[in-house]
GROMACS .gro file of C-alpha atoms in nm:
model
  471
    1MET     CA    1   0.000   0.000   0.000
    2GLN     CA    2   0.130   0.341  -0.094
    3LYS     CA    3   0.226   0.594   0.172
    4THR     CA    4   0.038   0.920   0.153
    5LYS     CA    5   0.129   1.267   0.267
    6VAL     CA    6   0.074   1.333   0.635
    7LEU     CA    7  -0.014   1.668   0.788
    8TRP     CA    8  -0.023   1.709   1.168
    9GLY     CA    9  -0.046   1.331   1.206
   10PHE     CA   10  -0.337   1.288   0.960
   11SER     CA   11  -0.332   1.143   0.612
   12VAL     CA   12  -0.412   1.423   0.368
   13SER     CA   13  -0.577   1.181   0.127
   14ALA     CA   14  -0.798   1.023   0.394
   15PHE     CA   15  -0.895   1.365   0.528
   16LEU     CA   16  -0.999   1.497   0.188
   17ILE     CA   17  -1.181   1.176   0.095
   18ASN     CA   18  -1.385   1.210   0.411
   19LEU     CA   19  -1.459   1.574   0.330
   20ALA     CA   20  -1.588   1.461  -0.009
   21ALA     CA   21  -1.811   1.205   0.166
   22ILE     CA   22  -1.945   1.480   0.392
   23MET     CA   23  -2.039   1.700   0.097
   24GLU     CA   24  -2.190   1.407  -0.095
   25ARG     CA   25  -2.431   1.330   0.188
   26ALA     CA   26  -2.505   1.700   0.242
   27ASP     CA   27  -2.606   1.729  -0.121
   28GLU     CA   28  -2.832   1.424  -0.090
   29THR     CA   29  -3.016   1.552   0.217
   30ILE     CA   30  -3.092   1.916   0.135
   31MET     CA   31  -3.387   1.847  -0.095
   32PRO     CA   32  -3.578   1.615   0.146
   33ALA     CA   33  -3.516   1.867   0.424
   34VAL     CA   34  -3.705   2.136   0.230
   35TYR     CA   35  -3.981   1.924   0.073
   36LYS     CA   36  -4.250   2.128   0.246
   37GLU     CA   37  -4.118   2.460   0.113
   38VAL     CA   38  -4.044   2.326  -0.235
   39GLY     CA   39  -4.395   2.183  -0.248
   40GLN     CA   40  -4.545   2.520  -0.157
   41ASP     CA   41  -4.316   2.714  -0.392
   42LEU     CA   42  -4.362   2.487  -0.694
   43GLY     CA   43  -4.712   2.361  -0.613
   44ALA     CA   44  -4.610   1.996  -0.565
   45SER     CA   45  -4.791   1.722  -0.374
   46PRO     CA   46  -4.614   1.451  -0.167
   47SER     CA   47  -4.626   1.207  -0.459
   48GLN     CA   48  -4.476   1.469  -0.693
   49LEU     CA   49  -4.203   1.546  -0.440
   50GLY     CA   50  -4.145   1.172  -0.420
   51TYR     CA   51  -4.092   1.167  -0.796
   52LEU     CA   52  -3.813   1.425  -0.753
   53SER     CA   53  -3.633   1.176  -0.530
   54PHE     CA   54  -3.720   0.893  -0.768
   55ILE     CA   55  -3.570   1.074  -1.068
   56ARG     CA   56  -3.246   1.154  -0.887
   57ALA     CA   57  -3.216   0.804  -0.736
   58PHE     CA   58  -3.303   0.624  -1.059
   59THR     CA   59  -3.058   0.829  -1.268
   60GLN     CA   60  -2.794   0.771  -1.003
   61SER     CA   61  -2.850   0.397  -1.004
   62VAL     CA   62  -2.838   0.346  -1.381
   63SER     CA   63  -2.530   0.572  -1.405
   64SER     CA   64  -2.336   0.398  -1.127
   65PRO     CA   65  -2.150   0.156  -1.359
   66LEU     CA   66  -1.974   0.463  -1.503
   67ALA     CA   67  -1.772   0.482  -1.181
   68GLY     CA   68  -1.641   0.129  -1.228
   69ILE     CA   69  -1.556   0.187  -1.594
   70LEU     CA   70  -1.383   0.519  -1.530
   71SER     CA   71  -1.181   0.377  -1.238
   72LEU     CA   72  -1.022   0.120  -1.470
   73ARG     CA   73  -0.851   0.394  -1.668
   74TYR     CA   74  -0.847   0.705  -1.449
   75SER     CA   75  -0.731   0.757  -1.093
   76ARG     CA   76  -1.008   0.780  -0.837
   77PRO     CA   77  -0.917   1.135  -0.730
   78SER     CA   78  -0.986   1.239  -1.090
   79VAL     CA   79  -1.316   1.052  -1.095
   80ILE     CA   80  -1.425   1.195  -0.758
   81GLY     CA   81  -1.322   1.549  -0.853
   82PHE     CA   82  -1.511   1.536  -1.182
   83GLY     CA   83  -1.821   1.384  -1.021
   84THR     CA   84  -1.821   1.646  -0.747
   85LEU     CA   85  -1.813   1.928  -1.002
   86PHE     CA   86  -2.094   1.758  -1.193
   87TRP     CA   87  -2.325   1.731  -0.892
   88ALA     CA   88  -2.241   2.086  -0.771
   89VAL     CA   89  -2.340   2.247  -1.101
   90SER     CA   90  -2.666   2.052  -1.107
   91THR     CA   91  -2.740   2.157  -0.747
   92ILE     CA   92  -2.716   2.519  -0.857
   93GLY     CA   93  -2.955   2.428  -1.139
   94VAL     CA   94  -3.206   2.301  -0.882
   95ALA     CA   95  -3.174   2.629  -0.692
   96ILE     CA   96  -3.269   2.841  -0.994
   97SER     CA   97  -3.552   2.614  -1.116
   98GLN     CA   98  -3.886   2.789  -1.162
   99SER     CA   99  -4.100   2.482  -1.224
  100LEU     CA  100  -4.127   2.124  -1.109
  101PHE     CA  101  -4.016   2.005  -1.454
  102GLU     CA  102  -3.696   2.213  -1.446
  103CYS     CA  103  -3.622   2.091  -1.095
  104ALA     CA  104  -3.670   1.729  -1.208
  105ILE     CA  105  -3.426   1.773  -1.498
  106TRP     CA  106  -3.154   1.910  -1.273
  107ARG     CA  107  -3.219   1.640  -1.012
  108SER     CA  108  -3.156   1.376  -1.278
  109VAL     CA  109  -2.825   1.543  -1.370
  110ASN     CA  110  -2.740   1.553  -1.001
  111GLY     CA  111  -2.783   1.176  -0.984
  112ILE     CA  112  -2.513   1.122  -1.247
  113GLY     CA  113  -2.256   1.314  -1.043
  114LEU     CA  114  -2.339   1.124  -0.725
  115ALA     CA  115  -2.325   0.794  -0.918
  116ILE     CA  116  -1.968   0.862  -1.023
  117VAL     CA  117  -1.846   0.964  -0.678
  118ILE     CA  118  -1.998   0.720  -0.427
  119PRO     CA  119  -1.852   0.386  -0.554
  120SER     CA  120  -1.512   0.554  -0.596
  121LEU     CA  121  -1.517   0.675  -0.235
  122THR     CA  122  -1.616   0.329  -0.110
  123SER     CA  123  -1.349   0.138  -0.303
  124PHE     CA  124  -1.087   0.395  -0.195
  125ILE     CA  125  -1.163   0.311   0.169
  126ALA     CA  126  -1.155  -0.065   0.096
  127ASP     CA  127  -0.810  -0.038  -0.063
  128SER     CA  128  -0.680   0.184   0.217
  129ASN     CA  129  -0.759  -0.057   0.503
  130SER     CA  130  -0.681  -0.416   0.596
  131GLU     CA  131  -0.941  -0.693   0.587
  132ASP     CA  132  -0.975  -0.714   0.967
  133GLY     CA  133  -1.044  -0.342   1.006
  134ARG     CA  134  -1.269  -0.268   0.711
  135GLY     CA  135  -1.590  -0.276   0.913
  136LEU     CA  136  -1.464   0.001   1.140
  137ALA     CA  137  -1.324   0.193   0.843
  138PHE     CA  138  -1.658   0.184   0.662
  139GLY     CA  139  -1.823   0.281   0.988
  140TRP     CA  140  -1.604   0.592   1.005
  141LEU     CA  141  -1.687   0.672   0.644
  142ASN     CA  142  -2.058   0.648   0.720
  143LEU     CA  143  -2.011   0.856   1.034
  144VAL     CA  144  -1.842   1.145   0.857
  145ALA     CA  145  -2.094   1.118   0.574
  146CYS     CA  146  -2.370   1.149   0.833
  147ILE     CA  147  -2.203   1.468   0.954
  148GLY     CA  148  -2.262   1.599   0.604
  149GLY     CA  149  -2.622   1.479   0.622
  150ILE     CA  150  -2.669   1.658   0.952
  151GLY     CA  151  -2.508   1.975   0.825
  152GLY     CA  152  -2.688   1.979   0.491
  153GLY     CA  153  -3.027   1.889   0.636
  154THR     CA  154  -2.998   2.129   0.928
  155VAL     CA  155  -2.879   2.424   0.722
  156ALA     CA  156  -3.148   2.366   0.461
  157THR     CA  157  -3.426   2.325   0.718
  158LEU     CA  158  -3.325   2.636   0.913
  159LEU     CA  159  -3.283   2.850   0.600
  160ALA     CA  160  -3.604   2.721   0.443
  161GLY     CA  161  -3.832   2.946   0.648
  162HIS     CA  162  -3.654   3.268   0.547
  163THR     CA  163  -3.581   3.475   0.239
  164PHE     CA  164  -3.246   3.633   0.151
  165GLY     CA  165  -3.246   3.925  -0.089
  166GLY     CA  166  -3.578   3.810  -0.227
  167TYR     CA  167  -3.459   3.450  -0.276
  168ALA     CA  168  -3.624   3.163  -0.089
  169GLY     CA  169  -3.409   3.003   0.180
  170TRP     CA  170  -3.424   2.657   0.023
  171ARG     CA  171  -3.269   2.800  -0.296
  172VAL     CA  172  -2.990   2.971  -0.101
  173ALA     CA  173  -2.915   2.643   0.082
  174HIS     CA  174  -2.866   2.461  -0.250
  175VAL     CA  175  -2.626   2.728  -0.379
  176LEU     CA  176  -2.427   2.722  -0.055
  177ILE     CA  177  -2.381   2.343  -0.066
  178ALA     CA  178  -2.282   2.359  -0.434
  179VAL     CA  179  -2.009   2.620  -0.380
  180VAL     CA  180  -1.849   2.427  -0.093
  181SER     CA  181  -1.869   2.103  -0.298
  182ILE     CA  182  -1.679   2.259  -0.588
  183PHE     CA  183  -1.401   2.366  -0.352
  184ILE     CA  184  -1.373   2.021  -0.191
  185GLY     CA  185  -1.376   1.847  -0.529
  186LEU     CA  186  -1.086   2.062  -0.646
  187LEU     CA  187  -0.883   1.975  -0.335
  188VAL     CA  188  -0.945   1.603  -0.389
  189TYR     CA  189  -0.835   1.625  -0.751
  190VAL     CA  190  -0.512   1.808  -0.666
  191PHE     CA  191  -0.396   1.650  -0.340
  192VAL     CA  192  -0.539   1.298  -0.296
  193GLU     CA  193  -0.317   0.999  -0.378
  194ASP     CA  194  -0.478   0.678  -0.499
  195PRO     CA  195  -0.358   0.376  -0.293
  196LYS     CA  196  -0.385   0.147  -0.597
  197PHE     CA  197  -0.091   0.306  -0.774
  198SER     CA  198   0.271   0.379  -0.697
  199GLY     CA  199   0.312   0.744  -0.768
  200ARG     CA  200   0.024   0.982  -0.807
  201THR     CA  201  -0.139   1.048  -1.141
  202HIS     CA  202  -0.455   1.208  -1.268
  203ARG     CA  203  -0.386   1.101  -1.624
  204LYS     CA  204  -0.515   0.790  -1.795
  205LEU     CA  205  -0.387   0.483  -1.618
  206HIS     CA  206  -0.298   0.303  -1.938
  207GLU     CA  207  -0.087   0.584  -2.073
  208GLY     CA  208  -0.043   0.574  -2.448
  209LYS     CA  209   0.167   0.761  -2.696
  210ASP     CA  210   0.035   1.035  -2.915
  211ASP     CA  211  -0.010   0.786  -3.194
  212LEU     CA  212  -0.378   0.763  -3.289
  213GLY     CA  213  -0.361   0.391  -3.359
  214GLN     CA  214  -0.217   0.314  -3.017
  215ASN     CA  215  -0.483   0.527  -2.846
  216HIS     CA  216  -0.750   0.339  -3.041
  217ILE     CA  217  -0.607   0.008  -2.923
  218LEU     CA  218  -0.609   0.135  -2.566
  219SER     CA  219  -0.975   0.234  -2.599
  220ILE     CA  220  -1.065  -0.115  -2.722
  221SER     CA  221  -0.861  -0.265  -2.439
  222MET     CA  222  -1.040  -0.048  -2.182
  223TRP     CA  223  -1.383  -0.162  -2.299
  224LYS     CA  224  -1.275  -0.527  -2.304
  225GLU     CA  225  -1.141  -0.491  -1.953
  226SER     CA  226  -1.464  -0.322  -1.844
  227LEU     CA  227  -1.680  -0.599  -1.990
  228HIS     CA  228  -1.461  -0.864  -1.828
  229ALA     CA  229  -1.490  -0.689  -1.489
  230ILE     CA  230  -1.868  -0.658  -1.526
  231ARG     CA  231  -1.911  -1.026  -1.614
  232THR     CA  232  -1.685  -1.130  -1.327
  233VAL     CA  233  -1.873  -0.924  -1.071
  234LEU     CA  234  -2.221  -1.025  -1.184
  235ARG     CA  235  -2.141  -1.397  -1.162
  236ILE     CA  236  -2.037  -1.390  -0.796
  237ARG     CA  237  -2.307  -1.562  -0.590
  238SER     CA  238  -2.247  -1.360  -0.271
  239PHE     CA  239  -2.276  -1.039  -0.471
  240GLN     CA  240  -2.612  -1.154  -0.606
  241ILE     CA  241  -2.735  -1.232  -0.254
  242VAL     CA  242  -2.624  -0.900  -0.104
  243VAL     CA  243  -2.782  -0.714  -0.394
  244LEU     CA  244  -3.106  -0.911  -0.348
  245GLN     CA  245  -3.133  -0.809   0.016
  246GLY     CA  246  -3.031  -0.457  -0.081
  247LEU     CA  247  -3.313  -0.431  -0.331
  248VAL     CA  248  -3.562  -0.452  -0.048
  249GLY     CA  249  -3.340  -0.328   0.237
  250SER     CA  250  -3.276   0.008   0.071
  251ILE     CA  251  -3.649   0.082   0.029
  252PRO     CA  252  -3.710   0.188   0.393
  253TRP     CA  253  -3.407   0.417   0.389
  254ALA     CA  254  -3.523   0.580   0.067
  255SER     CA  255  -3.869   0.638   0.216
  256MET     CA  256  -3.718   0.820   0.515
  257VAL     CA  257  -3.679   1.131   0.300
  258PHE     CA  258  -4.030   1.214   0.427
  259PHE     CA  259  -3.931   1.219   0.796
  260THR     CA  260  -3.865   1.595   0.806
  261MET     CA  261  -4.194   1.670   0.635
  262TRP     CA  262  -4.374   1.432   0.875
  263PHE     CA  263  -4.225   1.603   1.181
  264GLU     CA  264  -4.333   1.943   1.049
  265LEU     CA  265  -4.687   1.814   0.983
  266ILE     CA  266  -4.705   1.692   1.343
  267GLY     CA  267  -4.629   2.049   1.448
  268PHE     CA  268  -4.265   2.044   1.558
  269GLY     CA  269  -4.180   2.336   1.325
  270HIS     CA  270  -3.856   2.391   1.133
  271GLU     CA  271  -3.631   2.397   1.439
  272GLY     CA  272  -3.796   2.098   1.607
  273ALA     CA  273  -3.793   1.891   1.287
  274ALA     CA  274  -3.430   1.981   1.217
  275SER     CA  275  -3.323   1.885   1.570
  276LEU     CA  276  -3.501   1.550   1.548
  277MET     CA  277  -3.333   1.472   1.218
  278VAL     CA  278  -2.996   1.567   1.366
  279ILE     CA  279  -3.056   1.323   1.651
  280PHE     CA  280  -3.160   1.044   1.415
  281ILE     CA  281  -2.872   1.095   1.173
  282THR     CA  282  -2.625   1.119   1.463
  283GLY     CA  283  -2.763   0.793   1.600
  284CYS     CA  284  -2.721   0.632   1.257
  285ALA     CA  285  -2.366   0.767   1.230
  286PHE     CA  286  -2.250   0.621   1.561
  287GLY     CA  287  -2.460   0.311   1.502
  288SER     CA  288  -2.277   0.248   1.175
  289LEU     CA  289  -1.943   0.294   1.350
  290PHE     CA  290  -2.043   0.063   1.633
  291GLY     CA  291  -2.188  -0.194   1.393
  292GLY     CA  292  -1.869  -0.197   1.186
  293TRP     CA  293  -1.654  -0.234   1.498
  294ILE     CA  294  -1.859  -0.515   1.652
  295ALA     CA  295  -1.878  -0.696   1.315
  296ASP     CA  296  -1.497  -0.687   1.286
  297LYS     CA  297  -1.476  -0.855   1.625
  298ALA     CA  298  -1.751  -1.103   1.538
  299ASN     CA  299  -1.578  -1.188   1.210
  300ARG     CA  300  -1.249  -1.261   1.385
  301ARG     CA  301  -1.428  -1.491   1.629
  302TYR     CA  302  -1.670  -1.644   1.376
  303PRO     CA  303  -1.514  -1.605   1.029
  304PHE     CA  304  -1.762  -1.568   0.741
  305ILE     CA  305  -2.054  -1.586   0.987
  306GLY     CA  306  -2.010  -1.295   1.227
  307ARG     CA  307  -2.077  -1.019   0.973
  308VAL     CA  308  -2.394  -1.188   0.848
  309MET     CA  309  -2.527  -1.234   1.203
  310CYS     CA  310  -2.474  -0.866   1.281
  311ALA     CA  311  -2.654  -0.759   0.963
  312GLN     CA  312  -2.953  -0.983   1.033
  313PHE     CA  313  -2.982  -0.853   1.389
  314SER     CA  314  -2.981  -0.492   1.271
  315SER     CA  315  -3.238  -0.543   0.995
  316LEU     CA  316  -3.468  -0.748   1.220
  317MET     CA  317  -3.466  -0.485   1.497
  318SER     CA  318  -3.569  -0.221   1.243
  319ILE     CA  319  -3.925  -0.358   1.241
  320PRO     CA  320  -4.020  -0.293   1.608
  321PHE     CA  321  -3.843   0.043   1.605
  322SER     CA  322  -4.036   0.154   1.296
  323TRP     CA  323  -4.363   0.037   1.448
  324PHE     CA  324  -4.302   0.223   1.773
  325LEU     CA  325  -4.196   0.546   1.601
  326LEU     CA  326  -4.463   0.562   1.332
  327LEU     CA  327  -4.764   0.392   1.491
  328ALA     CA  328  -4.727   0.366   1.869
  329LEU     CA  329  -4.598   0.711   1.965
  330PRO     CA  330  -4.869   0.979   2.000
  331GLN     CA  331  -4.832   1.226   1.711
  332ASP     CA  332  -4.817   1.525   1.942
  333SER     CA  333  -4.570   1.814   1.915
  334LYS     CA  334  -4.545   1.819   2.297
  335ARG     CA  335  -4.377   1.477   2.291
  336TRP     CA  336  -4.051   1.599   2.137
  337SER     CA  337  -3.836   1.421   2.399
  338TRP     CA  338  -4.012   1.089   2.328
  339TYR     CA  339  -3.941   1.121   1.959
  340ALA     CA  340  -3.581   1.224   2.026
  341ALA     CA  341  -3.512   0.922   2.248
  342THR     CA  342  -3.678   0.682   2.003
  343LEU     CA  343  -3.489   0.820   1.704
  344ALA     CA  344  -3.155   0.807   1.887
  345CYS     CA  345  -3.198   0.441   1.987
  346MET     CA  346  -3.340   0.351   1.646
  347GLY     CA  347  -3.044   0.508   1.465
  348LEU     CA  348  -2.793   0.324   1.686
  349ILE     CA  349  -2.939  -0.019   1.603
  350ILE     CA  350  -3.080  -0.015   1.248
  351SER     CA  351  -2.779   0.135   1.070
  352TRP     CA  352  -2.528  -0.150   1.083
  353CYS     CA  353  -2.574  -0.340   0.758
  354GLN     CA  354  -2.366  -0.136   0.515
  355ALA     CA  355  -2.060  -0.102   0.738
  356CYS     CA  356  -2.079  -0.435   0.920
  357ALA     CA  357  -2.152  -0.661   0.623
  358ASN     CA  358  -2.222  -0.529   0.273
  359SER     CA  359  -1.917  -0.312   0.207
  360PRO     CA  360  -1.659  -0.542   0.377
  361ILE     CA  361  -1.802  -0.852   0.207
  362PHE     CA  362  -1.784  -0.686  -0.135
  363ALA     CA  363  -1.417  -0.602  -0.073
  364ASP     CA  364  -1.347  -0.966   0.018
  365ILE     CA  365  -1.511  -1.141  -0.278
  366VAL     CA  366  -1.358  -0.958  -0.577
  367HIS     CA  367  -1.011  -0.885  -0.706
  368PRO     CA  368  -0.892  -0.541  -0.581
  369SER     CA  369  -0.897  -0.403  -0.936
  370HIS     CA  370  -1.273  -0.474  -0.954
  371ARG     CA  371  -1.376  -0.316  -0.624
  372THR     CA  372  -1.506   0.010  -0.769
  373MET     CA  373  -1.702  -0.195  -1.021
  374ILE     CA  374  -1.871  -0.412  -0.757
  375TYR     CA  375  -1.968  -0.109  -0.548
  376ALA     CA  376  -2.094   0.064  -0.862
  377PHE     CA  377  -2.320  -0.224  -0.964
  378ASP     CA  378  -2.447  -0.263  -0.609
  379ARG     CA  379  -2.558   0.101  -0.623
  380ALA     CA  380  -2.704   0.047  -0.968
  381PHE     CA  381  -2.927  -0.243  -0.870
  382GLU     CA  382  -3.027  -0.123  -0.524
  383GLY     CA  383  -3.077   0.238  -0.622
  384SER     CA  384  -3.301   0.165  -0.919
  385PHE     CA  385  -3.538  -0.038  -0.699
  386ALA     CA  386  -3.523   0.189  -0.394
  387ALA     CA  387  -3.602   0.489  -0.614
  388LEU     CA  388  -3.964   0.370  -0.616
  389ALA     CA  389  -3.994   0.409  -0.238
  390ALA     CA  390  -4.048   0.785  -0.214
  391PRO     CA  391  -4.329   0.812  -0.473
  392THR     CA  392  -4.486   0.497  -0.326
  393VAL     CA  393  -4.504   0.659   0.018
  394GLY     CA  394  -4.667   0.965  -0.137
  395ILE     CA  395  -4.919   0.761  -0.334
  396LEU     CA  396  -5.014   0.548  -0.032
  397ALA     CA  397  -5.051   0.854   0.189
  398GLU     CA  398  -5.278   1.025  -0.064
  399GLN     CA  399  -5.476   0.738  -0.214
  400LEU     CA  400  -5.501   0.492   0.076
  401TYR     CA  401  -5.476   0.702   0.390
  402GLY     CA  402  -5.641   1.028   0.276
  403TYR     CA  403  -5.356   1.283   0.267
  404ARG     CA  404  -5.478   1.616   0.124
  405VAL     CA  405  -5.234   1.889   0.019
  406ASP     CA  406  -5.488   2.171   0.060
  407MET     CA  407  -5.541   2.083   0.427
  408VAL     CA  408  -5.180   2.153   0.530
  409ILE     CA  409  -5.135   2.476   0.726
  410PRO     CA  410  -4.785   2.618   0.651
  411GLU     CA  411  -4.716   2.738   1.007
  412THR     CA  412  -4.860   2.453   1.215
  413GLY     CA  413  -4.887   2.151   0.982
  414SER     CA  414  -5.180   1.909   1.002
  415LYS     CA  415  -5.233   1.619   1.242
  416ILE     CA  416  -5.462   1.433   1.000
  417GLU     CA  417  -5.210   1.457   0.716
  418ALA     CA  418  -4.928   1.359   0.955
  419PHE     CA  419  -5.128   1.048   1.050
  420ALA     CA  420  -5.178   0.957   0.682
  421LEU     CA  421  -4.810   1.006   0.599
  422SER     CA  422  -4.693   0.794   0.895
  423ARG     CA  423  -4.914   0.505   0.780
  424GLY     CA  424  -4.774   0.530   0.431
  425LEU     CA  425  -4.420   0.529   0.571
  426PHE     CA  426  -4.473   0.223   0.791
  427THR     CA  427  -4.625   0.026   0.505
  428VAL     CA  428  -4.318   0.086   0.290
  429MET     CA  429  -4.071   0.013   0.574
  430ALA     CA  430  -4.185  -0.292   0.773
  431ILE     CA  431  -4.218  -0.561   0.505
  432PRO     CA  432  -3.889  -0.477   0.327
  433TYR     CA  433  -3.701  -0.493   0.658
  434ALA     CA  434  -3.832  -0.844   0.722
  435LEU     CA  435  -3.736  -0.961   0.373
  436CYS     CA  436  -3.392  -0.799   0.407
  437CYS     CA  437  -3.322  -1.005   0.720
  438LEU     CA  438  -3.434  -1.324   0.548
  439PHE     CA  439  -3.234  -1.269   0.228
  440TYR     CA  440  -2.901  -1.247   0.415
  441THR     CA  441  -2.927  -1.616   0.513
  442PRO     CA  442  -2.761  -1.780   0.205
  443LEU     CA  443  -2.439  -1.587   0.278
  444TYR     CA  444  -2.365  -1.840   0.553
  445VAL     CA  445  -2.280  -2.077   0.267
  446THR     CA  446  -2.158  -1.860  -0.021
  447TYR     CA  447  -1.940  -1.598   0.153
  448LYS     CA  448  -1.656  -1.834   0.247
  449ARG     CA  449  -1.665  -2.007  -0.091
  450ASP     CA  450  -1.641  -1.682  -0.289
  451TYR     CA  451  -1.372  -1.545  -0.059
  452GLU     CA  452  -1.154  -1.851  -0.111
  453ALA     CA  453  -1.211  -1.844  -0.487
  454VAL     CA  454  -1.099  -1.483  -0.530
  455ASN     CA  455  -0.794  -1.532  -0.308
  456LYS     CA  456  -0.692  -1.838  -0.508
  457SER     CA  457  -0.731  -1.638  -0.830
  458ALA     CA  458  -0.525  -1.350  -0.690
  459LEU     CA  459  -0.251  -1.591  -0.583
  460LEU     CA  460  -0.235  -1.742  -0.932
  461ASP     CA  461  -0.210  -1.390  -1.081
  462GLU     CA  462   0.081  -1.307  -0.849
  463GLU     CA  463   0.260  -1.631  -0.941
  464GLY     CA  464   0.215  -1.554  -1.311
  465ILE     CA  465   0.360  -1.205  -1.269
  466TYR     CA  466   0.650  -1.346  -1.067
  467LYS     CA  467   0.732  -1.603  -1.335
  468GLN     CA  468   0.719  -1.343  -1.614
  469ALA     CA  469   0.960  -1.121  -1.423
  470PHE     CA  470   1.228  -1.394  -1.423
  471GLU     CA  471   1.178  -1.542  -1.765
   0.00000   0.00000   0.00000
């Protein structure tokens, strides 16, 4: 592994990668945090707001394989820097949109930028840490990303109720996040060193001469390599199983974009809703860190079993927590402390799966050169399915539980509409959590087998390189 520059005892590359993760999550959370204001400004119902999330998530999912393809020929700092610029420009586009259609177009462009960045960040962390410590490393990545979610959601929620120079606060929040993202992306491009390569480069990895014919050959080679990586990843049984559980397991998380709006409908107001979301996201951040840490320990004690057990526990506990939050708690703005305690405990327990199992397992079952590709296709499959969650919540709330847009009072919300939205949320969360827990089960058999297969393949590759060096 390549040594990176250190400043005041911290790796510059790791620091900047984490900053990029912070801004990525901040960009994801600002729109859900201002759903209520965007709906009033653009005349959008909950189902229409859900479609804004669907468009961004769907575009992001189908574009995710680009990250894997680009990482085969370009350094990941280049890919992350370009993707960050892409999402920042589109975020400004959202801020200046004057209609729901314009906003939807820019949200789709935003998804492409996020699709390029997220798998690159994840594979960077996998390559930068040893097998025994990856759970904790992914937990830290999720924690710092949640800081971005807290910052982006809080800033957007607090600014949403104000105007600045005649511009709505939710528009100003989008511009602010975009400007900071551009700056961070530039720092990543200039200063981050990719652990996959000796010596830092932001040029094409397979450097060619100026000869057109040679460049053409390199292009053909890149696409062949990409197709080979795609076929290899898609055939791995453990990958298929993790993706299957992710198809349903990501649905509840996608539906949570309505939490802020739900809190405001109950009557907590901008500040109360923002504080509750901060508590929940903070709980998820530390829960991810704790889940990654405990899964590392469980994996050392019970190899190839410990991570799966931790993931099943977390997904199973999500069901009673969701029931208590959405159905059992009185929907009363005077019960803020009850909601805060529930959200804190819920976040600590239900947020383990990505750090404790999914991301470390993916790093274990593919060749290191294919890690960005496997994370990219995981996002592609899961994101495309989870994108349906937000509009589904809106449709259920309106069509099944009686949510009416014209009954919402901007200052105080509406208890009846809050009740309808909570029922829609629980419907879309409980069943997927149960299926997610069930679908992890085959990994008890396939994880070890796929791990041993990829390590045997890597050993044969090393022996081949060694022989070529001495022939």
